[in-house]
Amino acid sequence: MTGNCHVRFLEGWETATSPRLLDYASCERVFRPALVGKPIVVLSNNDGCIIARSNEAKALGIRMGEPFYKAKALIQAQQVQVFSANFTLYGDLSARVMNSLAEFTPELEIYSVDEAFLNLTGFDRANLNAYGRQIKRSVEQWTGIPLSVGIAETKTLAKLANHLAKKSKKANGVLDLTHSKYRKDALQQVKVADVWGVGRQYAEKLNSKGIHSAFDLQQADDAWLMHTFPVPLMRTVQELRGVACLSIEQAPLPKSLVCSRSFAQPEENLDRLKESVAAYTAHAAERLRKAGMACHRLLVFVQTNRFRQSAPQYANSTSIALITASQDTSELIQAAHQALRHIYKEGYAYQKAGVMLLDLVPFNAVQGNLFDPLDRAKRSVLMSAMDQINQDFGMGAIRYAAEGLRPRWRMKQEHRSPRYTTCWSELAQVNT
DNA sequence: TCTGGGGTCCTAGGACCC
DNA sequence: TCTGGGGTCCTAGGACCC
């Protein structure tokens, strides 16, 4: 028997079309225990809109995805605590939770910043529920982050169990559905749109054929499904039936890597776009080196604000192939600037730009090139030195002049909490 | 007035070759 | 030169996920 355990903390969010919330509120509370029980909201990059609310803030009627300025009066009147998204802090707390979870399984898959799968194959089936409670209790005690646990034979069922564990008072954060007589009942309770692998498009199509619950989907006709939907949905259905199609995977190598941002203000000027693209490239390259990878292709994209339909619209992208796979920041910045010059058109108010590093390969497996103009061994030493300095003194302590000195395009983050766990100077701001 | 950022997989279709 | 059939590779786009 395979036992899959799905753990979720912080809660998840979804795309703009069906916003759920990201409960980063619990991260903020770890260092400000006085905030427990108080209303909290977390803002998106640029402090534009609300991407997370604590239960107390929800109760006040603050909506998910609501523009900050619209909720401002209510927020002030009710003394709601406001935070800019602090992804550095959330990422670090996430790593601590993952390390704690690793104590409970020989095989841990870090699925996202706030989710993990634990392989419990071979564990005592009768005691899985108790084991789930032990995980929840221990990790919460060690990290201060609340979590919920779902257990079942397949990953899809484990996710579904977790979904119910959070909602059900009786489950109290832990639900084991392995060989459970409540299985049918559980599947009937979950809307098909809430099944992992069923998005909005599929849900609409399924609903129109009378398939509304996870149970309906589990019972659906195979021939019809195969004919109507792409292959991955059939895997989902099999998983709902208890047939494992997805294995627990440990740290699969990334295939691509993206860094992109919306600007605080629209940007028309090529030089400033070049600065932002250089900075995104530098950031992406740093992550690339950290992953031990190099890229064969680099893509740059720019776009105007698609919500402002009255303004002229333009979006484009292009990629540059690199003869030798690279992780060298200056080489990548050069390529990025070359790509940007190709797609830049004057007279548009750009709202967003981004850099994608594609066709990644492990750095130690990079094919050399006889006519390579770069001394890569030397460059590599330079990159390591830069990364070390930035790690010790904070992100951006040392950077390329091409990134600009006082970047106007930097994000607005007026309400960011300190990076308590990753920056000594900010730790001093701890306030209880 | 505001509307994030970072990923994967599958499929269709065009280019090119034999 | 014309023809059909079939293969591979690449790209773009759309679905999904967090």
Short mmCIF file of C-alpha atoms (C1' of nucleotides) in Angstrom, two decimals:
data_model
loop_
_atom_site.label_atom_id
_atom_site.label_comp_id
_atom_site.label_asym_id
_atom_site.label_seq_id
_atom_site.Cartn_x
_atom_site.Cartn_y
_atom_site.Cartn_z
CA MET A 1 0.00 0.00 0.00
CA THR A 2 1.17 3.50 -0.64
CA GLY A 3 0.36 6.14 1.90
CA ASN A 4 0.53 9.71 0.77
CA CYS A 5 0.39 12.53 3.18
CA HIS A 6 -0.24 16.06 2.03
CA VAL A 7 0.64 18.91 4.33
CA ARG A 8 -0.42 22.45 3.85
CA PHE A 9 0.49 25.52 5.83
CA LEU A 10 0.04 29.23 5.15
CA GLU A 11 -2.85 28.29 2.85
CA GLY A 12 -2.74 28.81 -0.89
CA TRP A 13 -3.84 31.37 -3.36
CA GLU A 14 -5.03 31.10 -6.87
CA THR A 15 -5.08 33.06 -10.05
CA ALA A 16 -6.84 36.36 -10.35
CA THR A 17 -9.87 34.72 -11.92
CA SER A 18 -10.86 32.80 -8.81
CA PRO A 19 -8.98 34.40 -6.00
CA ARG A 20 -8.46 32.54 -2.79
CA LEU A 21 -6.19 33.94 -0.18
CA LEU A 22 -2.68 33.41 0.82
CA ASP A 23 -2.58 33.29 4.55
CA TYR A 24 0.79 34.89 4.92
CA ALA A 25 -0.83 36.44 7.95
CA SER A 26 0.41 33.54 10.07
CA CYS A 27 4.00 34.34 9.05
CA GLU A 28 3.66 37.90 10.27
CA ARG A 29 2.27 36.63 13.54
CA VAL A 30 5.27 34.44 14.30
CA PHE A 31 7.28 37.54 15.11
CA ARG A 32 4.42 39.65 16.35
CA PRO A 33 2.46 37.35 18.66
CA ALA A 34 0.44 40.36 19.79
CA LEU A 35 -1.26 40.18 16.39
CA VAL A 36 -2.88 36.82 17.09
CA GLY A 37 -6.64 37.32 16.96
CA LYS A 38 -6.27 40.74 15.30
CA PRO A 39 -7.25 41.53 11.72
CA ILE A 40 -4.33 41.47 9.25
CA VAL A 41 -4.08 42.03 5.51
CA VAL A 42 -1.13 41.44 3.18
CA LEU A 43 -0.68 43.46 -0.02
CA SER A 44 0.59 42.42 -3.46
CA ASN A 45 3.81 43.72 -4.97
CA ASN A 46 3.58 47.48 -5.40
CA ASP A 47 1.04 47.51 -2.58
CA GLY A 48 -1.68 47.41 -5.21
CA CYS A 49 -4.27 45.06 -3.86
CA ILE A 50 -5.03 42.74 -0.98
CA ILE A 51 -3.73 39.22 -1.52
CA ALA A 52 -4.21 37.80 1.95
CA ARG A 53 -6.45 38.35 4.92
CA SER A 54 -6.61 36.82 8.35
CA ASN A 55 -9.96 35.38 9.40
CA GLU A 56 -10.61 38.49 11.46
CA ALA A 57 -10.07 40.72 8.42
CA LYS A 58 -12.36 38.48 6.38
CA ALA A 59 -15.06 38.89 9.01
CA LEU A 60 -14.84 42.66 8.60
CA GLY A 61 -15.86 42.23 4.98
CA ILE A 62 -12.50 43.02 3.38
CA ARG A 63 -12.53 41.27 0.03
CA MET A 64 -9.84 39.21 -1.63
CA GLY A 65 -8.14 41.02 -4.48
CA GLU A 66 -9.70 44.32 -3.47
CA PRO A 67 -7.63 47.39 -4.34
CA PHE A 68 -5.92 48.71 -1.23
CA TYR A 69 -7.14 52.28 -1.69
CA LYS A 70 -10.76 51.12 -1.70
CA ALA A 71 -10.44 49.30 1.60
CA LYS A 72 -8.28 51.96 3.20
CA ALA A 73 -11.03 53.75 5.12
CA LEU A 74 -12.32 50.53 6.64
CA ILE A 75 -8.79 49.35 7.40
CA GLN A 76 -7.99 52.52 9.30
CA ALA A 77 -11.27 52.61 11.15
CA GLN A 78 -10.91 49.00 12.29
CA GLN A 79 -7.16 49.28 12.97
CA VAL A 80 -6.35 46.46 10.60
CA GLN A 81 -2.62 45.72 10.43
CA VAL A 82 -1.27 46.15 6.90
CA PHE A 83 1.79 44.37 5.48
CA SER A 84 3.46 44.50 2.08
CA ALA A 85 4.22 41.01 0.85
CA ASN A 86 7.53 39.93 2.37
CA PHE A 87 8.47 36.96 0.26
CA THR A 88 11.96 36.76 1.76
CA LEU A 89 10.46 36.17 5.19
CA TYR A 90 7.80 33.73 3.96
CA GLY A 91 10.38 31.77 1.99
CA ASP A 92 12.62 31.39 4.99
CA LEU A 93 9.80 30.29 7.28
CA SER A 94 8.71 27.88 4.58
CA ALA A 95 12.19 26.31 4.56
CA ARG A 96 12.00 25.86 8.33
CA VAL A 97 8.66 24.07 8.11
CA MET A 98 10.03 21.83 5.32
CA ASN A 99 13.06 20.91 7.42
CA SER A 100 10.76 20.01 10.29
CA LEU A 101 8.54 17.88 8.03
CA ALA A 102 11.58 15.99 6.78
CA GLU A 103 11.88 14.51 10.26
CA PHE A 104 8.68 12.55 9.69
CA THR A 105 9.32 10.77 6.40
CA PRO A 106 12.16 9.23 4.39
CA GLU A 107 10.77 10.93 1.29
CA LEU A 108 9.59 14.53 1.21
CA GLU A 109 8.43 16.41 -1.87
CA ILE A 110 8.44 20.17 -1.50
CA TYR A 111 5.56 20.95 -3.80
CA SER A 112 5.34 24.71 -3.34
CA VAL A 113 6.17 27.39 -0.82
CA ASP A 114 3.28 26.24 1.36
CA GLU A 115 2.72 22.59 0.49
CA ALA A 116 4.54 19.31 0.78
CA PHE A 117 3.90 15.62 0.19
CA LEU A 118 5.28 13.01 2.57
CA ASN A 119 5.59 9.40 1.54
CA LEU A 120 4.22 7.23 4.35
CA THR A 121 4.46 3.93 2.50
CA GLY A 122 5.15 1.14 4.95
CA PHE A 123 3.94 3.10 7.97
CA ASP A 124 1.37 1.47 10.24
CA ARG A 125 -1.91 2.06 8.46
CA ALA A 126 -4.00 1.89 11.62
CA ASN A 127 -2.11 4.78 13.16
CA LEU A 128 -1.84 7.19 10.25
CA ASN A 129 -4.32 9.56 11.79
CA ALA A 130 -2.37 9.67 15.04
CA TYR A 131 0.83 10.16 13.09
CA GLY A 132 -0.77 13.07 11.20
CA ARG A 133 -1.70 14.68 14.50
CA GLN A 134 1.83 14.21 15.77
CA ILE A 135 3.23 15.93 12.66
CA LYS A 136 0.83 18.83 13.05
CA ARG A 137 1.48 19.27 16.76
CA SER A 138 5.26 19.03 16.53
CA VAL A 139 5.79 21.28 13.53
CA GLU A 140 3.46 23.92 14.90
CA GLN A 141 5.38 23.86 18.16
CA TRP A 142 8.78 24.07 16.44
CA THR A 143 7.95 26.78 13.90
CA GLY A 144 4.86 28.60 15.11
CA ILE A 145 3.17 28.05 11.74
CA PRO A 146 -0.23 26.34 11.79
CA LEU A 147 -0.74 23.51 9.30
CA SER A 148 -3.30 21.03 8.06
CA VAL A 149 -2.74 17.41 7.09
CA GLY A 150 -4.54 15.10 4.64
CA ILE A 151 -3.69 11.43 4.19
CA ALA A 152 -4.77 8.98 1.46
CA GLU A 153 -3.52 6.44 -1.08
CA THR A 154 -2.79 8.94 -3.86
CA LYS A 155 -1.59 12.51 -4.01
CA THR A 156 -4.88 13.75 -5.46
CA LEU A 157 -6.88 12.07 -2.69
CA ALA A 158 -4.45 13.34 -0.06
CA LYS A 159 -4.96 16.89 -1.33
CA LEU A 160 -8.70 16.35 -1.21
CA ALA A 161 -8.42 15.03 2.34
CA ASN A 162 -6.45 18.11 3.31
CA HIS A 163 -9.09 20.36 1.77
CA LEU A 164 -11.70 18.74 4.03
CA ALA A 165 -9.40 18.65 7.05
CA LYS A 166 -9.23 22.42 6.98
CA LYS A 167 -12.96 22.92 6.65
CA SER A 168 -14.28 20.29 9.01
CA LYS A 169 -14.51 21.10 12.71
CA LYS A 170 -14.55 17.41 13.56
CA ALA A 171 -11.35 16.68 11.63
CA ASN A 172 -9.61 19.53 13.43
CA GLY A 173 -6.86 19.90 10.85
CA VAL A 174 -6.07 16.24 10.22
CA LEU A 175 -8.00 13.81 8.01
CA ASP A 176 -7.02 10.27 7.04
CA LEU A 177 -9.03 8.88 4.12
CA THR A 178 -7.04 5.66 3.58
CA HIS A 179 -9.52 2.80 3.36
CA SER A 180 -12.07 5.02 5.01
CA LYS A 181 -15.77 4.19 4.92
CA TYR A 182 -16.37 7.92 4.59
CA ARG A 183 -14.55 8.04 1.28
CA LYS A 184 -17.67 8.28 -0.87
CA ASP A 185 -19.12 10.84 1.48
CA ALA A 186 -15.92 12.88 1.31
CA LEU A 187 -15.82 12.82 -2.50
CA GLN A 188 -19.44 13.93 -2.64
CA GLN A 189 -18.71 16.92 -0.44
CA VAL A 190 -15.98 18.31 -2.68
CA LYS A 191 -16.93 20.35 -5.73
CA VAL A 192 -15.32 19.12 -8.93
CA ALA A 193 -13.75 22.55 -9.40
CA ASP A 194 -11.85 22.03 -6.13
CA VAL A 195 -10.22 18.82 -7.32
CA TRP A 196 -6.48 19.11 -8.00
CA GLY A 197 -6.05 19.16 -11.78
CA VAL A 198 -9.50 20.54 -12.57
CA GLY A 199 -9.38 24.22 -13.44
CA ARG A 200 -12.09 26.65 -14.43
CA GLN A 201 -12.36 25.55 -18.07
CA TYR A 202 -12.65 21.86 -17.27
CA ALA A 203 -15.02 22.50 -14.38
CA GLU A 204 -17.44 24.41 -16.62
CA LYS A 205 -17.41 21.67 -19.21
CA LEU A 206 -17.89 18.97 -16.58
CA ASN A 207 -20.70 20.90 -14.87
CA SER A 208 -22.53 21.25 -18.15
CA LYS A 209 -22.61 17.46 -18.38
CA GLY A 210 -23.98 17.10 -14.88
CA ILE A 211 -20.67 16.34 -13.20
CA HIS A 212 -20.59 18.52 -10.10
CA SER A 213 -18.73 16.68 -7.33
CA ALA A 214 -15.45 14.83 -7.07
CA PHE A 215 -17.57 11.71 -6.72
CA ASP A 216 -19.35 12.40 -10.03
CA LEU A 217 -15.95 12.75 -11.69
CA GLN A 218 -14.69 9.53 -10.15
CA GLN A 219 -17.72 7.73 -11.62
CA ALA A 220 -17.51 9.36 -15.05
CA ASP A 221 -17.24 7.33 -18.24
CA ASP A 222 -13.64 6.73 -19.33
CA ALA A 223 -14.30 6.73 -23.07
CA TRP A 224 -16.09 10.04 -22.87
CA LEU A 225 -13.37 11.59 -20.69
CA MET A 226 -10.57 10.49 -23.01
CA HIS A 227 -12.43 11.79 -26.00
CA THR A 228 -13.31 15.13 -24.43
CA PHE A 229 -10.27 16.10 -22.34
CA PRO A 230 -6.49 16.00 -22.61
CA VAL A 231 -4.65 13.06 -21.07
CA PRO A 232 -3.80 14.65 -17.70
CA LEU A 233 -7.44 14.73 -16.58
CA MET A 234 -7.69 10.95 -16.95
CA ARG A 235 -4.77 10.66 -14.56
CA THR A 236 -6.64 12.82 -12.08
CA VAL A 237 -9.69 10.54 -12.34
CA GLN A 238 -7.56 7.45 -11.81
CA GLU A 239 -6.04 9.07 -8.75
CA LEU A 240 -9.52 9.78 -7.38
CA ARG A 241 -10.19 6.05 -7.77
CA GLY A 242 -7.16 5.28 -5.62
CA VAL A 243 -4.85 4.33 -8.48
CA ALA A 244 -1.59 6.21 -7.95
CA CYS A 245 -0.39 7.88 -11.15
CA LEU A 246 1.78 10.55 -9.59
CA SER A 247 4.82 9.65 -7.56
CA ILE A 248 6.43 11.61 -4.78
CA GLU A 249 9.31 13.43 -6.42
CA GLN A 250 12.25 14.86 -4.65
CA ALA A 251 13.63 18.10 -6.00
CA PRO A 252 13.16 17.67 -9.74
CA LEU A 253 15.61 19.83 -11.71
CA PRO A 254 14.06 23.09 -12.91
CA LYS A 255 13.57 23.43 -16.66
CA SER A 256 13.16 27.17 -16.73
CA LEU A 257 13.38 30.12 -14.43
CA VAL A 258 11.60 33.49 -14.58
CA CYS A 259 12.04 36.90 -13.05
CA SER A 260 9.48 39.56 -13.90
CA ARG A 261 7.87 42.53 -12.21
CA SER A 262 5.21 45.12 -12.76
CA PHE A 263 6.57 48.64 -12.53
CA ALA A 264 5.51 51.07 -9.85
CA GLN A 265 4.84 53.57 -12.67
CA PRO A 266 4.49 53.01 -16.41
CA GLU A 267 7.83 53.24 -18.19
CA GLU A 268 8.48 54.48 -21.75
CA ASN A 269 12.21 55.06 -21.67
CA LEU A 270 14.50 52.42 -23.20
CA ASP A 271 17.39 53.15 -20.84
CA ARG A 272 15.27 52.58 -17.78
CA LEU A 273 13.78 49.43 -19.28
CA LYS A 274 17.34 48.25 -19.83
CA GLU A 275 18.08 48.85 -16.15
CA SER A 276 15.09 46.86 -15.00
CA VAL A 277 15.81 44.01 -17.41
CA ALA A 278 19.44 43.94 -16.25
CA ALA A 279 18.32 43.73 -12.63
CA TYR A 280 15.84 40.91 -13.38
CA THR A 281 18.57 39.07 -15.28
CA ALA A 282 21.00 39.45 -12.38
CA HIS A 283 18.42 38.13 -9.95
CA ALA A 284 17.50 35.22 -12.20
CA ALA A 285 21.19 34.39 -12.76
CA GLU A 286 21.79 34.30 -9.02
CA ARG A 287 18.95 31.80 -8.59
CA LEU A 288 20.29 29.86 -11.56
CA ARG A 289 23.71 29.48 -9.91
CA LYS A 290 22.10 28.54 -6.62
CA ALA A 291 20.29 25.72 -8.44
CA GLY A 292 23.58 24.61 -9.99
CA MET A 293 22.22 25.12 -13.50
CA ALA A 294 23.14 27.01 -16.68
CA CYS A 295 20.85 28.15 -19.49
CA HIS A 296 21.02 27.69 -23.25
CA ARG A 297 18.45 30.37 -24.06
CA LEU A 298 17.30 33.66 -22.61
CA LEU A 299 13.97 35.30 -23.34
CA VAL A 300 12.90 38.88 -22.66
CA PHE A 301 9.32 40.10 -22.74
CA VAL A 302 7.67 43.49 -22.32
CA GLN A 303 4.03 44.49 -22.15
CA THR A 304 1.84 47.52 -21.67
CA ASN A 305 -0.96 47.64 -19.12
CA ARG A 306 -3.66 45.41 -20.57
CA PHE A 307 -6.21 46.74 -18.09
CA ARG A 308 -5.91 50.21 -19.54
CA GLN A 309 -7.59 49.51 -22.86
CA SER A 310 -7.78 53.20 -23.75
CA ALA A 311 -3.97 53.37 -24.03
CA PRO A 312 -2.15 51.84 -27.03
CA GLN A 313 -1.37 48.18 -26.40
CA TYR A 314 1.81 46.30 -27.22
CA ALA A 315 3.35 43.07 -26.00
CA ASN A 316 6.22 41.13 -27.44
CA SER A 317 9.00 38.74 -26.56
CA THR A 318 12.07 37.27 -28.17
CA SER A 319 14.75 34.84 -27.18
CA ILE A 320 18.49 34.63 -27.73
CA ALA A 321 20.25 31.29 -28.04
CA LEU A 322 23.59 30.96 -26.26
CA ILE A 323 26.18 28.78 -27.97
CA THR A 324 27.61 27.73 -24.60
CA ALA A 325 25.16 27.29 -21.74
CA SER A 326 25.85 30.08 -19.26
CA GLN A 327 25.27 31.16 -15.68
CA ASP A 328 27.40 34.27 -16.02
CA THR A 329 25.51 37.44 -15.11
CA SER A 330 27.32 39.84 -17.42
CA GLU A 331 27.01 37.56 -20.42
CA LEU A 332 23.32 37.08 -19.69
CA ILE A 333 22.74 40.81 -19.26
CA GLN A 334 24.32 41.41 -22.66
CA ALA A 335 22.00 38.86 -24.23
CA ALA A 336 19.02 40.38 -22.43
CA HIS A 337 19.83 43.85 -23.73
CA GLN A 338 20.21 42.50 -27.24
CA ALA A 339 16.78 40.86 -26.98
CA LEU A 340 15.22 44.01 -25.52
CA ARG A 341 16.52 46.15 -28.40
CA HIS A 342 14.78 43.77 -30.80
CA ILE A 343 11.34 44.12 -29.27
CA TYR A 344 11.38 47.66 -27.85
CA LYS A 345 9.10 50.10 -29.63
CA GLU A 346 8.97 53.76 -28.81
CA GLY A 347 5.82 55.48 -27.66
CA TYR A 348 4.33 52.84 -25.42
CA ALA A 349 3.83 53.01 -21.67
CA TYR A 350 5.26 49.66 -20.54
CA GLN A 351 3.83 48.24 -17.36
CA LYS A 352 5.80 45.04 -17.01
CA ALA A 353 8.97 43.38 -18.22
CA GLY A 354 10.56 40.04 -17.52
CA VAL A 355 13.39 37.66 -18.23
CA MET A 356 13.12 33.91 -18.65
CA LEU A 357 16.09 31.56 -18.56
CA LEU A 358 15.26 28.52 -20.70
CA ASP A 359 16.68 25.14 -21.66
CA LEU A 360 18.45 24.69 -18.34
CA VAL A 361 21.17 22.08 -17.93
CA PRO A 362 23.27 21.13 -14.91
CA PHE A 363 26.28 23.45 -14.83
CA ASN A 364 28.76 20.63 -14.37
CA ALA A 365 27.48 18.97 -17.57
CA VAL A 366 27.88 22.03 -19.81
CA GLN A 367 29.44 21.30 -23.18
CA GLY A 368 32.56 23.40 -23.70
CA ASN A 369 33.18 25.32 -26.89
CA LEU A 370 36.61 25.35 -28.49
CA PHE A 371 36.27 28.94 -29.63
CA ASP A 372 34.73 30.26 -26.44
CA PRO A 373 35.77 33.89 -25.98
CA LEU A 374 35.10 33.76 -22.22
CA ASP A 375 37.39 32.40 -19.55
CA ARG A 376 34.56 30.60 -17.76
CA ALA A 377 36.59 29.26 -14.88
CA LYS A 378 37.65 32.79 -13.97
CA ARG A 379 34.13 34.19 -14.39
CA SER A 380 32.81 31.45 -12.19
CA VAL A 381 35.08 32.51 -9.34
CA LEU A 382 33.88 36.08 -9.75
CA MET A 383 30.24 35.01 -9.65
CA SER A 384 30.78 32.95 -6.49
CA ALA A 385 32.43 35.92 -4.81
CA MET A 386 29.51 38.17 -5.75
CA ASP A 387 26.95 35.67 -4.50
CA GLN A 388 28.79 35.28 -1.22
CA ILE A 389 28.93 39.04 -0.65
CA ASN A 390 25.23 39.40 -1.40
CA GLN A 391 24.40 36.53 0.89
CA ASP A 392 26.38 38.05 3.76
CA PHE A 393 25.38 41.68 3.32
CA GLY A 394 21.89 41.39 1.84
CA MET A 395 20.44 41.19 -1.62
CA GLY A 396 21.86 43.79 -4.00
CA ALA A 397 24.81 44.73 -1.75
CA ILE A 398 27.00 44.35 -4.82
CA ARG A 399 25.52 44.62 -8.30
CA TYR A 400 26.11 45.58 -11.89
CA ALA A 401 26.09 49.24 -12.90
CA ALA A 402 23.70 48.25 -15.70
CA GLU A 403 21.05 47.68 -13.03
CA GLY A 404 21.02 51.39 -12.24
CA LEU A 405 21.76 53.19 -9.02
CA ARG A 406 18.44 54.57 -7.94
CA PRO A 407 15.96 52.50 -9.85
CA ARG A 408 12.66 54.26 -10.34
CA TRP A 409 11.09 50.97 -11.36
CA ARG A 410 11.63 49.40 -7.93
CA MET A 411 8.59 48.03 -6.24
CA LYS A 412 6.65 50.03 -3.78
CA GLN A 413 6.68 48.23 -0.42
CA GLU A 414 5.63 50.74 2.11
CA HIS A 415 4.37 48.30 4.70
CA ARG A 416 6.89 45.50 4.57
CA SER A 417 7.73 43.78 7.84
CA PRO A 418 11.42 43.26 8.68
CA ARG A 419 13.26 40.32 7.12
CA TYR A 420 13.55 38.95 10.64
CA THR A 421 15.19 35.68 9.81
CA THR A 422 17.51 36.57 6.95
CA CYS A 423 18.89 40.03 7.66
CA TRP A 424 20.65 40.94 10.90
CA SER A 425 20.04 44.64 10.67
CA GLU A 426 16.32 44.05 10.26
CA LEU A 427 16.17 41.54 13.07
CA ALA A 428 16.80 44.44 15.42
CA GLN A 429 13.29 45.64 14.60
CA VAL A 430 11.66 42.73 16.41
CA ASN A 431 8.78 44.11 18.32
CA THR A 432 6.60 42.13 20.65
"C1'" DT B 1 -7.00 55.31 -8.59
"C1'" DC B 2 -6.11 48.87 -8.53
"C1'" DT B 3 -5.78 44.34 -10.73
"C1'" DG B 4 1.28 39.21 -8.56
"C1'" DG B 5 4.91 36.26 -9.76
"C1'" DG B 6 6.74 31.69 -10.96
"C1'" DG B 7 6.23 27.21 -12.83
"C1'" DT B 8 4.85 22.41 -15.84
"C1'" DC B 9 2.74 19.72 -19.37
"C1'" DC B 10 0.22 18.81 -23.65
"C1'" DT B 11 -1.25 19.77 -28.32
"C1'" DA B 12 -1.66 21.79 -32.75
"C1'" DG B 13 0.50 23.41 -36.60
"C1'" DG B 14 4.28 24.94 -39.53
"C1'" DA B 15 8.92 24.13 -41.47
"C1'" DC B 16 11.79 21.02 -43.24
"C1'" DC B 17 13.50 16.58 -44.75
"C1'" DC B 18 13.34 11.99 -46.98
"C1'" DT C 1 8.87 17.96 -62.61
"C1'" DC C 2 5.01 16.23 -60.09
"C1'" DT C 3 3.02 13.42 -56.59
"C1'" DG C 4 1.86 11.42 -51.83
"C1'" DG C 5 3.04 9.87 -47.36
"C1'" DG C 6 5.46 10.10 -43.28
"C1'" DG C 7 8.94 11.50 -39.96
"C1'" DT C 8 11.21 15.04 -36.72
"C1'" DC C 9 11.86 19.33 -34.65
"C1'" DC C 10 10.44 23.66 -33.07
"C1'" DT C 11 7.24 27.13 -31.46
"C1'" DA C 12 3.12 29.14 -29.77
"C1'" DG C 13 -0.69 28.85 -27.10
"C1'" DG C 14 -3.65 27.08 -23.75
"C1'" DA C 15 -4.70 24.39 -19.97
"C1'" DC C 16 -3.30 23.36 -15.33
"C1'" DC C 17 -0.71 24.30 -10.68
"C1'" DC C 18 1.04 27.13 -6.51
#
